[in-house]
Coordinates of C-alpha atoms in Angstrom, one line a residue:
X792 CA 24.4 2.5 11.9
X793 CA 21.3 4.1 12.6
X794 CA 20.8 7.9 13.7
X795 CA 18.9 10.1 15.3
X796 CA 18.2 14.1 15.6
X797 CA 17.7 16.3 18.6
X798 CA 17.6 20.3 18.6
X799 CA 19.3 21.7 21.6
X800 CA 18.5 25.1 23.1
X801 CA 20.5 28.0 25.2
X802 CA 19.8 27.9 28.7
X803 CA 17.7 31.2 29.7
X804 CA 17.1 33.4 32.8
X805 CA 13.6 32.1 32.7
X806 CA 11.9 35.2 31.6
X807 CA 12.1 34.1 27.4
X808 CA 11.9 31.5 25.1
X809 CA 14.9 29.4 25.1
X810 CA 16.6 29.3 21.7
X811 CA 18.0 27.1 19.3
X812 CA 21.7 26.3 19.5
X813 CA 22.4 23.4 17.1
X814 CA 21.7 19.9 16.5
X815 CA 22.9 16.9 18.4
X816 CA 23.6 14.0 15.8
X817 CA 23.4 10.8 18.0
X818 CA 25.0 7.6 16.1
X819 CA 23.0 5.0 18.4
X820 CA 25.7 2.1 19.2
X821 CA 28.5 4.0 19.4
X822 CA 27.7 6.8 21.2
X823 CA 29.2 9.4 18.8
X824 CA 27.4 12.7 19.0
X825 CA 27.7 16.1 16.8
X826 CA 26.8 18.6 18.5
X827 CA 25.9 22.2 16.8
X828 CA 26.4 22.6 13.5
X829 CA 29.0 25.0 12.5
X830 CA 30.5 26.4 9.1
X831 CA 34.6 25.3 9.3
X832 CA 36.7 24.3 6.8
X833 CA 37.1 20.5 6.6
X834 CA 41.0 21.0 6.9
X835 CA 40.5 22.2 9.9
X836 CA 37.4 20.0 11.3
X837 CA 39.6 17.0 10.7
X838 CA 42.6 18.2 12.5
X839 CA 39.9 18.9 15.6
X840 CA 38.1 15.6 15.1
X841 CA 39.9 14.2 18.2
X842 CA 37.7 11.8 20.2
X843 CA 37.2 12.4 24.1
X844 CA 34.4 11.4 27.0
X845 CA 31.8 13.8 28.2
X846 CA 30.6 13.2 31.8
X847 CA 28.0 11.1 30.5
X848 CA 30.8 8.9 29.1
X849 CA 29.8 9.1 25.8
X850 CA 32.6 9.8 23.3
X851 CA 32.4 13.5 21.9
X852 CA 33.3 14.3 18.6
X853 CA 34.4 18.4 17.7
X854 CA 31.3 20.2 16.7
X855 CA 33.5 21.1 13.7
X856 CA 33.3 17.7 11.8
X857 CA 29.1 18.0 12.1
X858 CA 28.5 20.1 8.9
X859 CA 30.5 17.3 6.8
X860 CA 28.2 14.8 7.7
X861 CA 27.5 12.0 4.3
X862 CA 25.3 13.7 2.1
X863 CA 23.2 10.0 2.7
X864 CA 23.0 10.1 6.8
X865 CA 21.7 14.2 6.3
X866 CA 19.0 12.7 4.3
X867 CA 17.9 10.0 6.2
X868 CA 17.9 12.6 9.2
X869 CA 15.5 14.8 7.7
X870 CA 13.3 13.2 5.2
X871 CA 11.2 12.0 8.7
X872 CA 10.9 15.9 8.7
X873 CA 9.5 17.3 5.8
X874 CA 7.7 13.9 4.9
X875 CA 5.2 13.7 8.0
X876 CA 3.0 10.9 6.5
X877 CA -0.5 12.6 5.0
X878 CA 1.9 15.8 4.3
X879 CA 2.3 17.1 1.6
X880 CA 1.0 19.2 -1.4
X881 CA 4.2 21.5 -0.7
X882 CA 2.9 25.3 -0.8
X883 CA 0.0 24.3 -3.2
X884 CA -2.9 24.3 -0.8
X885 CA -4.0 27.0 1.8
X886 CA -4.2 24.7 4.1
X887 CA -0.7 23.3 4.3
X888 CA 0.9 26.4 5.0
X889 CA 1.4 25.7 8.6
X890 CA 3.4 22.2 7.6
X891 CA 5.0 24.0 4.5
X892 CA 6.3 26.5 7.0
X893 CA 7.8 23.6 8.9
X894 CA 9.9 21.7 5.6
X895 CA 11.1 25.3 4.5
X896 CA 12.9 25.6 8.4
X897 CA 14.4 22.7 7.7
X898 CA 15.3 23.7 3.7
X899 CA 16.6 27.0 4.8
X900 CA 19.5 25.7 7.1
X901 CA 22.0 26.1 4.4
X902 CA 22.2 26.0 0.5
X903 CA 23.7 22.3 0.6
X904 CA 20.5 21.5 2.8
X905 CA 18.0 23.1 -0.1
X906 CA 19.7 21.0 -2.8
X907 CA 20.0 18.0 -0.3
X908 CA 16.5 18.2 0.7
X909 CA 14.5 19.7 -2.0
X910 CA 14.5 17.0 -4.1
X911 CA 12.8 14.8 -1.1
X912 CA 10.2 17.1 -0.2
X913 CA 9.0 17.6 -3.9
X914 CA 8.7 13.9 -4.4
X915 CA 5.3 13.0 -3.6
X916 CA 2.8 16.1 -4.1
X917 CA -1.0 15.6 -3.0
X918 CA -3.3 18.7 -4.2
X919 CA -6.8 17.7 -3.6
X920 CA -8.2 20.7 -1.5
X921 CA -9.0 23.3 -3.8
X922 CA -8.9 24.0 -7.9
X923 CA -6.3 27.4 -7.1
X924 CA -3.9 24.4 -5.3
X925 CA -3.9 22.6 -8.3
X926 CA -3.7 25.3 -10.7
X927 CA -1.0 26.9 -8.2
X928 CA 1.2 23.7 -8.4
X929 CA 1.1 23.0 -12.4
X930 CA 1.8 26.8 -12.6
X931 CA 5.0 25.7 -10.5
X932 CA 6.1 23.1 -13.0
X933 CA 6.0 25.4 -16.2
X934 CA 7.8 27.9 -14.4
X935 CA 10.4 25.6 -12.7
X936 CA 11.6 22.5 -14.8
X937 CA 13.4 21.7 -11.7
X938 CA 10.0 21.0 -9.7
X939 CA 8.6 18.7 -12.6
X940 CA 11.7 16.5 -12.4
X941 CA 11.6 15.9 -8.8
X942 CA 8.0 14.1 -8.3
X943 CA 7.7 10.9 -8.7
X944 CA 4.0 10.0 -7.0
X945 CA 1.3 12.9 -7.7
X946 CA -2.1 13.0 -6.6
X947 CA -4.8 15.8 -7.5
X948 CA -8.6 16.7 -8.1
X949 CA -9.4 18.1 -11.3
X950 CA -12.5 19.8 -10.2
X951 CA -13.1 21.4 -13.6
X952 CA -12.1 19.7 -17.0
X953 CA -8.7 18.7 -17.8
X954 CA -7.3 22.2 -19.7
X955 CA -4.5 21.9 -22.2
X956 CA -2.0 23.5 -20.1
X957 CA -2.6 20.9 -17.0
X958 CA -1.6 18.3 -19.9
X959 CA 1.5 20.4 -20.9
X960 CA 2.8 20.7 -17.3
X961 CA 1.8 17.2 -16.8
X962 CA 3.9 15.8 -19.7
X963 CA 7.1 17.5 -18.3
X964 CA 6.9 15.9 -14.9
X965 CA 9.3 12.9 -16.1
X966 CA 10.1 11.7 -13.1
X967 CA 6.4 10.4 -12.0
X968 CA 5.8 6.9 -11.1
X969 CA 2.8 6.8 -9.7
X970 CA 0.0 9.0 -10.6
X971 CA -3.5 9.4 -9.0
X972 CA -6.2 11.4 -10.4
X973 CA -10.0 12.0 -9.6
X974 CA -11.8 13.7 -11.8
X975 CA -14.4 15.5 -9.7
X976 CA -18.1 15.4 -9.7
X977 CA -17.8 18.0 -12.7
X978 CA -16.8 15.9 -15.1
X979 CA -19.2 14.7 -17.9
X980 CA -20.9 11.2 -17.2
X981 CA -22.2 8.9 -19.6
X982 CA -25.4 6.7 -18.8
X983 CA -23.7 4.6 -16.6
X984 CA -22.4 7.7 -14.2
X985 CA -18.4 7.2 -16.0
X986 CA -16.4 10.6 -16.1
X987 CA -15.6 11.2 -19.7
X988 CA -12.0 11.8 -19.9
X989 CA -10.2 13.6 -22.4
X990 CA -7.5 13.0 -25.0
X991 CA -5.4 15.7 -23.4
X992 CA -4.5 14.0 -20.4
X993 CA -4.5 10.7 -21.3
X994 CA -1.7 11.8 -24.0
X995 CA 0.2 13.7 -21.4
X996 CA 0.3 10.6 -19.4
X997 CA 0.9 8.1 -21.7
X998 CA 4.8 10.3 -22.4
X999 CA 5.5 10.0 -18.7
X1000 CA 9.0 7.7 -19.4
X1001 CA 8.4 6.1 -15.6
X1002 CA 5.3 5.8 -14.9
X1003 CA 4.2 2.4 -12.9
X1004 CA 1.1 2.6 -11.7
X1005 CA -2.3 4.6 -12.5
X1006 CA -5.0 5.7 -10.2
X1007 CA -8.7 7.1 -11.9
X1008 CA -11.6 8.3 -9.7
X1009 CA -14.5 7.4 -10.3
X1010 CA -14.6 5.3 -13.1
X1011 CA -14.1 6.6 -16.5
X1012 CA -14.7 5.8 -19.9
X1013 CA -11.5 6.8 -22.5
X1014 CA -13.1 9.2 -25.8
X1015 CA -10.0 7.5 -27.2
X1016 CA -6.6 6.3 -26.4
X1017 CA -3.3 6.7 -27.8
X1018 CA -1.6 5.0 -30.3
X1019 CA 1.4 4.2 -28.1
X1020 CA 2.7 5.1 -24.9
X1021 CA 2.1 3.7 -21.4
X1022 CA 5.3 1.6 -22.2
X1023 CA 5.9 1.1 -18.2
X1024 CA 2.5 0.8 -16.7
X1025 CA 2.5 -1.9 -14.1
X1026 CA -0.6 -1.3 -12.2
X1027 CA -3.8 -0.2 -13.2
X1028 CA -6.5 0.9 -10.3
X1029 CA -9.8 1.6 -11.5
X1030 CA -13.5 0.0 -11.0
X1031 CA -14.9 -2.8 -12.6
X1032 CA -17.5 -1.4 -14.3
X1033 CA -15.0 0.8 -16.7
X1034 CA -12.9 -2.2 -17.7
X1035 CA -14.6 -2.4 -21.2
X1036 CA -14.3 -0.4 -24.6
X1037 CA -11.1 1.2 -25.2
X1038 CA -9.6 1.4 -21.5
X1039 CA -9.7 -2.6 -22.1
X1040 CA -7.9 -1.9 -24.9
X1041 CA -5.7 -0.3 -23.3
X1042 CA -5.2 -2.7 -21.0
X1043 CA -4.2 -4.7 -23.4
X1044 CA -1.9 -2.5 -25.3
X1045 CA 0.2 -1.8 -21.8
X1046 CA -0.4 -5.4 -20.8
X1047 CA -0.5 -4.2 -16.9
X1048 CA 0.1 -6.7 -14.6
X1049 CA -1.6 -5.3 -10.8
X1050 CA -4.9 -4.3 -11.7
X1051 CA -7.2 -3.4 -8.8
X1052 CA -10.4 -2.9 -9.4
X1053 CA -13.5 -1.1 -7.3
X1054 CA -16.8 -3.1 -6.8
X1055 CA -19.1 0.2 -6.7
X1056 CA -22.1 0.1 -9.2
X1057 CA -21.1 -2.8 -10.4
X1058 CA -24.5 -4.7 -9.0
X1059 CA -26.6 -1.4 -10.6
X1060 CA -24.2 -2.1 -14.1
X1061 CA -25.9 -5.9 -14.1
X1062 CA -29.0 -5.3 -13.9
X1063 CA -28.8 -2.4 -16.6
X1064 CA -26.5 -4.2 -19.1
X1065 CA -26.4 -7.6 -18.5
X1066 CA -24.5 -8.2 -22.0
X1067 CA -21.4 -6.1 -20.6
X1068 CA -18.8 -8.5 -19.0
X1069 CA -15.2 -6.6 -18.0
X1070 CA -12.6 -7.3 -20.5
X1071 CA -9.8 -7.9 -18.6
X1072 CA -6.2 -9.4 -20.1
X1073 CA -6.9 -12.1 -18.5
X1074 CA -3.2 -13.8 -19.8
X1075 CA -1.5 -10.5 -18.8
X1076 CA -2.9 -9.8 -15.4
X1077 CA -0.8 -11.5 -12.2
X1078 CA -2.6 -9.9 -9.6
X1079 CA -6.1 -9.2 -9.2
X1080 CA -7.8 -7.3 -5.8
X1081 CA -11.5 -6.7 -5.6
X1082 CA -12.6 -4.8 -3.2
X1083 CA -15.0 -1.1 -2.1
X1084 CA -13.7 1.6 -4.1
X1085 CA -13.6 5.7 -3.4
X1086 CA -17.6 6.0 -3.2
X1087 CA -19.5 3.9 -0.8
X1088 CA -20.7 0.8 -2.4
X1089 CA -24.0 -0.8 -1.7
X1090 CA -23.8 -4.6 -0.2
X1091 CA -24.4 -6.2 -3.6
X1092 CA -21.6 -4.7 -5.7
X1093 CA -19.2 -7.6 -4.4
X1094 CA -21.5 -10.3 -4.9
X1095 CA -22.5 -8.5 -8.6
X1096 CA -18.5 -8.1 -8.8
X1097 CA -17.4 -11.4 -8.3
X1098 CA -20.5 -12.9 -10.4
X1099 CA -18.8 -10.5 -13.5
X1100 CA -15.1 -11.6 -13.2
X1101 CA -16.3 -15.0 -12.7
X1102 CA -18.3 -15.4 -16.3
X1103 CA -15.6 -12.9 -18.0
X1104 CA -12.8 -15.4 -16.6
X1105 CA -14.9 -18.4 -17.9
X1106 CA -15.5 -16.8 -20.9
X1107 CA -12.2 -17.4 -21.9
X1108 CA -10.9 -20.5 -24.1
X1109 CA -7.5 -20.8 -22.2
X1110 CA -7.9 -20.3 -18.0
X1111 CA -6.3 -17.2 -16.7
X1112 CA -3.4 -18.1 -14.3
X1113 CA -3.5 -15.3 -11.7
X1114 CA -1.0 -15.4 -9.3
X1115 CA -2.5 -13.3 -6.5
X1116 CA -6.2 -12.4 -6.2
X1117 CA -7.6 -10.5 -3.2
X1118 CA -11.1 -10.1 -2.1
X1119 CA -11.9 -7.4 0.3
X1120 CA -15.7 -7.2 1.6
X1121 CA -16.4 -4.0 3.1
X1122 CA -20.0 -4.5 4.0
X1123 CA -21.6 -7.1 6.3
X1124 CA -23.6 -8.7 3.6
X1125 CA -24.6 -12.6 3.0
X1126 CA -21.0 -13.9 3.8
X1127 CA -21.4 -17.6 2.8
X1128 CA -22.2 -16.5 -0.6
X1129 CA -19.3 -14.0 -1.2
X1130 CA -16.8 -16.0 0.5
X1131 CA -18.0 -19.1 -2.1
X1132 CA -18.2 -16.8 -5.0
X1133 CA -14.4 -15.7 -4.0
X1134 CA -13.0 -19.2 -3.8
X1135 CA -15.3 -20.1 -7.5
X1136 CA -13.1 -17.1 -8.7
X1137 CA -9.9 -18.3 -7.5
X1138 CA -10.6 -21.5 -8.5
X1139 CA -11.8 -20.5 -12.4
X1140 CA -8.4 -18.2 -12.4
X1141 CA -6.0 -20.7 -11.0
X1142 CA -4.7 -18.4 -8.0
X1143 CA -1.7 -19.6 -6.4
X1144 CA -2.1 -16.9 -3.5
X1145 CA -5.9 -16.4 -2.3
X1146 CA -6.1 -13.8 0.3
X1147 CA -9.8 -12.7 2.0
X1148 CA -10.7 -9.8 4.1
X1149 CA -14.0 -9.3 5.7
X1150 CA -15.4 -7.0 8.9
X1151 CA -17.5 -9.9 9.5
X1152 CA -16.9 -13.0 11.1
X1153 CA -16.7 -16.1 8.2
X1154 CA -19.7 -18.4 8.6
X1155 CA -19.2 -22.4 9.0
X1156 CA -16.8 -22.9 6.2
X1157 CA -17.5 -26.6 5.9
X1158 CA -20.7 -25.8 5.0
X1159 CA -20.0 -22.8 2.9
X1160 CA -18.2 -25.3 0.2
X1161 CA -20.1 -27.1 -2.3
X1162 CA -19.6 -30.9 -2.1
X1163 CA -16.2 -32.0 -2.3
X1164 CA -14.8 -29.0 -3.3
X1165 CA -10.7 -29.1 -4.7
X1166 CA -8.8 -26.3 -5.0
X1167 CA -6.0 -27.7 -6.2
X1168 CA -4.4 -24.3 -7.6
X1169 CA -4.4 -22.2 -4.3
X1170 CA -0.4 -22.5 -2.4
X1171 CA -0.9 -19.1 -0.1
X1172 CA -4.2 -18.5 1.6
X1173 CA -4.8 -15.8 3.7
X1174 CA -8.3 -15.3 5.5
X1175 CA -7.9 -11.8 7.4
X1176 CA -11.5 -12.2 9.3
X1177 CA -12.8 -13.9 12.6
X1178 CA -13.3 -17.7 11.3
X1179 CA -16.2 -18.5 13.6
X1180 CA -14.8 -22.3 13.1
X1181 CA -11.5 -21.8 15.7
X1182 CA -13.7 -19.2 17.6
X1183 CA -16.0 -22.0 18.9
X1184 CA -13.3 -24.5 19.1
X1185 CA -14.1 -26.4 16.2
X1186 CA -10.5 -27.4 14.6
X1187 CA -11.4 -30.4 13.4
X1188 CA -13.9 -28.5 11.1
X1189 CA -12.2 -25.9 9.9
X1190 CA -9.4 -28.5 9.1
X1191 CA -11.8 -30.2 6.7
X1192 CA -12.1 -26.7 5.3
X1193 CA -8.4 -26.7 4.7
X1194 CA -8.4 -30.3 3.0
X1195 CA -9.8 -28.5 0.3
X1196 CA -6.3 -27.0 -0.8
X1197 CA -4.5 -30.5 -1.2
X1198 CA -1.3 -28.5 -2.6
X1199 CA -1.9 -25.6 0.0
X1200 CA 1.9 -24.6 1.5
X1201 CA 1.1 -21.1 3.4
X1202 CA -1.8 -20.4 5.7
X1203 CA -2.3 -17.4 7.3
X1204 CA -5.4 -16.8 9.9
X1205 CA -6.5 -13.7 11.9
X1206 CA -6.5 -14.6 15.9
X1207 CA -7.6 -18.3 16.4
X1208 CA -9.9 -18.0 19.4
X1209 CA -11.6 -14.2 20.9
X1210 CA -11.8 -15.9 24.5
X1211 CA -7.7 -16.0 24.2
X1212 CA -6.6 -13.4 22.0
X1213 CA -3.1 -13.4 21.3
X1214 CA -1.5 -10.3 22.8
X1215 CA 2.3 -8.5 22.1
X1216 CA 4.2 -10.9 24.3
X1217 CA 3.1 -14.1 22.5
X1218 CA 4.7 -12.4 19.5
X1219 CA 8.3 -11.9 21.3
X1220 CA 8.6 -15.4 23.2
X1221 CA 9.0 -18.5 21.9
X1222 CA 6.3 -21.3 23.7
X1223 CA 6.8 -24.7 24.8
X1224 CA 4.6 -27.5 23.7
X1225 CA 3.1 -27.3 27.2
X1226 CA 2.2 -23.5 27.4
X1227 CA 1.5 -23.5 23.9
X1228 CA -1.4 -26.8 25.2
X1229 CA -2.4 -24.9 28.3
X1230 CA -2.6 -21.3 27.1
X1231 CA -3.6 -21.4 23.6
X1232 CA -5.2 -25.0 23.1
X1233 CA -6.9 -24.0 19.9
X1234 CA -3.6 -23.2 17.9
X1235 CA -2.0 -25.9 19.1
X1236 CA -4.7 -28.5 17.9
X1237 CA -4.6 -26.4 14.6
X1238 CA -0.7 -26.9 14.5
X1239 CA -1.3 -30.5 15.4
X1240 CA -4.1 -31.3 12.6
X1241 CA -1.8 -29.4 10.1
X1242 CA 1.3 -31.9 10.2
X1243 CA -0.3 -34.1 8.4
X1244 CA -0.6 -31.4 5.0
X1245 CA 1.2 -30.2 2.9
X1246 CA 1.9 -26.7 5.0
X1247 CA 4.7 -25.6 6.1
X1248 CA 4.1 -22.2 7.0
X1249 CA 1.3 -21.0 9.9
X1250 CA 0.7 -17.2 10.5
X1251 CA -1.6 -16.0 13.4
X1252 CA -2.3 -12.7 12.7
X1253 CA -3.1 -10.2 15.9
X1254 CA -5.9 -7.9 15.3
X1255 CA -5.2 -5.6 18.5
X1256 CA -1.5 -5.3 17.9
X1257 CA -1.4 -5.8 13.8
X1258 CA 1.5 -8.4 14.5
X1259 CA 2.2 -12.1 13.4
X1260 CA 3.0 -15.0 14.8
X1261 CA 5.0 -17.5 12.8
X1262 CA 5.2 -21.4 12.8
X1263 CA 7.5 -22.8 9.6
X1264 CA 8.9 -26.3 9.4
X1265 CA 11.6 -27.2 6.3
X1266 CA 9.0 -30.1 5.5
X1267 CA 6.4 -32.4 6.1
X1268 CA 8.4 -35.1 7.6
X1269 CA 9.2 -32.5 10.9
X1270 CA 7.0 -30.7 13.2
X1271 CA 6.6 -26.9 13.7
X1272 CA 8.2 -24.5 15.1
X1273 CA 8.1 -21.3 16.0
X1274 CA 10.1 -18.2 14.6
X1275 CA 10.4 -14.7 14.9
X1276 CA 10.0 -12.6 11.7

């Protein structure tokens, strides 16, 4: 059963504050409520746990029973508390001290609260604001092993170099799964504006026993890499122009699975050294998303971007089989050409899920497609952009578009007409044939044209309320219909 939290406050003569009493508890579908928090014996709470109806005619449990609340239901109660989305960097910072103030009300309720909660406020540290924050929170892990085994995602600036004693109180954080890093606009470049990073961290990091995923701004270039290590990494986000020399290697020592990769410089990286392709593990990768990294990339970075993965994919004597790739284009450049250079790469990859994002409406894709295009790999695409096909009506059009995905199962398409955007309600009811011809004729030509594919899955996606709309049938001997997910 879910719950929920409420403070309640003493009544006043109107002349002060009113104070805190206690915490009501609510248990929503049963009504239960705790009122204030008390220190009793659990003998005795038990004995007084005797239910009865308030005048609201909710039943009242004894105040008494509150403190002895699950250990799980106090946490689920709280963490909403001290983990208030962008918060965190617990105490590190200058500038958190107003939230800090906040978790430590909530931590100093009582000593099982600190040991209950602790452990939950620790676990995701973000110290990017200032070089005493970060120095102030690794100075907190040598002098507390406690601290070091309670993150597990960590994000922070070096904005020096990487000292031996950030790599020491690195290496005892053991509990880290996901670890984010920029390196500053200190840090030594080489020709091809790459922060240099040391040995040091990179050995810290490679002992983390948990470690998932790894984040490095803006792109490096390893000195060096370790000789083992990195036994757990699943994800690797970086840009595309430092996928070569030994972080490929590395790569391919960890064989990572997610790697997502920034476009920015990568058209500047071309034109200065046309001879570098990025070396990724093609046969190790699953998932590949391209898309504008931490610094602002110019409009030709994707095209440059796809144009690299493309011949480094080609390059290869066996084809890559990805299972997702992702294209994002952040910039309102030529569309047609991206949005063909996309499908080439999920094409010379063998993606079974493409997925494309754009701020700019997708041009004519009939035209967009070389002649007689097949992509016979894709099952899952997902275009999250106005398709300029369904906004002018044009079904019949864009479903020569979708021809060319003869195996193609899921389709998923942002709203399918601006003049009759699909608001909350169309996402709560379930239409007849005749409201769903009447009120939204576009979709239901789409639906129509589709029964005669292979999909069996249609999501409408709403821009304005970032909801779907979901039409599934079991095969392609039935029609569609609509469900609620």
């Amino acid at each position: 059963m879910p719950y929920s939290l409420f403070q309640d406050f003493k009544p006043t003569d109107g002349k002060g504050k009113p104070e805190m009493a206690g915490w009501r508890i609510v248990q929503h579908g049963t009504g239960i409520i705790f009122p204030e928090m008390r220190q009793k014996r659990r003998a005795e709470a038990e004995r007084a746990c005797e239910e009865k109806q308030d005048d609201s005619g909710e039943t009242v449990v004894d105040a008494s029973h509150a403190p002895y609340l699950p250990d799980d239901i106090v946490k689920m109660l709280f963490t909403p508390l001290i983990t208030k989305g962008d918060y965190s960097d617990p105490g590190f910072d200058h500038e958190d001290e107003v939230d800090m103030a906040e978790a430590i009300k909530y931590l100093s309720l009582s000593k099982r609260f600190y040991n209950l909660l602790r452990p939950i406020w620790l676990s995701e540290i973000v110290s990017t604001k200032s070089a005493l924050g970060v120095e102030r929170m690794f100075e907190r892990v040598m002098h507390d092993e406690q601290t070091g085994g309670y993150v597990r995602i960590l994000t922070f600036t070096v904005f020096t170099t990487f000292p031996a004693k950030f790599a020491k109180a690195l290496s005892r954080m053991t509990a880290i799964e996901i670890l984010a890093i920029d390196f500053g606009p200190k840090a030594p470049r080489d020709a091809r504006r790459r922060a240099r990073v040391n040995l040091a961290f990179l050995d810290a990091a490679s002992r983390l026993p948990r470690l998932k995923s790894l984040n490095l701004v803006p792109p490096v270039v390893l000195n060096a890499i370790p000789s083992a290590g990195f036994t757990t990494l699943e994800t690797l986000n970086s840009d595309l122009i430092a996928i070569e020399g030994n972080l490929a290697k590395l790569l391919k020592q960890t064989k990572v699975k997610y790697l997502h990769l920034g476009t920015d410089g990568a058209d500047a990286a071309l034109d200065h050294f046309p001879e570098i392709l990025p070396e990724i593990s093609w046969h190790d990768v699953e998932t590949l998303e391209l898309g504008p990294g931490a610094d602002r990339s110019c409009p030709s970075d994707i095209d440059a971007a796809l144009e690299q993965c493309l011949d480094s994919a080609r390059a290869h004597d066996t084809p890559p089989g990805l299972r997702k790739l992702t294209v994002i284009n952040g910039h309102e450049s030529a569309e047609e050409s991206v949005f063909q250079a996309a499908l080439d790469l999920a094409q010379a990859t063998r993606a079974q899920a493409f997925h494309y994002a754009s701020f700019k409406s997708l041009p004519n894709l009939r035209r967009t497609l070389t002649v007689d295009p097949v992509y016979e790999y894709v099952r899952e695409l997902r275009l999250f952009a106005p398709i300029s096909l369904l906004e002018e009506g044009r079904v019949a059009d864009f479903f020569r578009f979708v021809q060319a995905f003869p195996n193609l199962e899921r389709l998923a398409v942002l709203d399918v007409c601006v003049s009759n955007l699909l608001y909350r309600d169309f996402y709560r009811y379930k239409l007849t044939d005749l409201e769903l011809s009447t009120e939204h004729p576009v979709l239901f030509a789409l639906l129509h044209c589709l029964t005669h594919t292979r999909v069996r899955e249609l999501r409408v996606i709403s821009r304005l309320e970032l909801c779907e709309a979901v039409w599934w049938r079991r095969d392609e001997t039935v029609a569609f219909e609509q469900c609620f997910v």
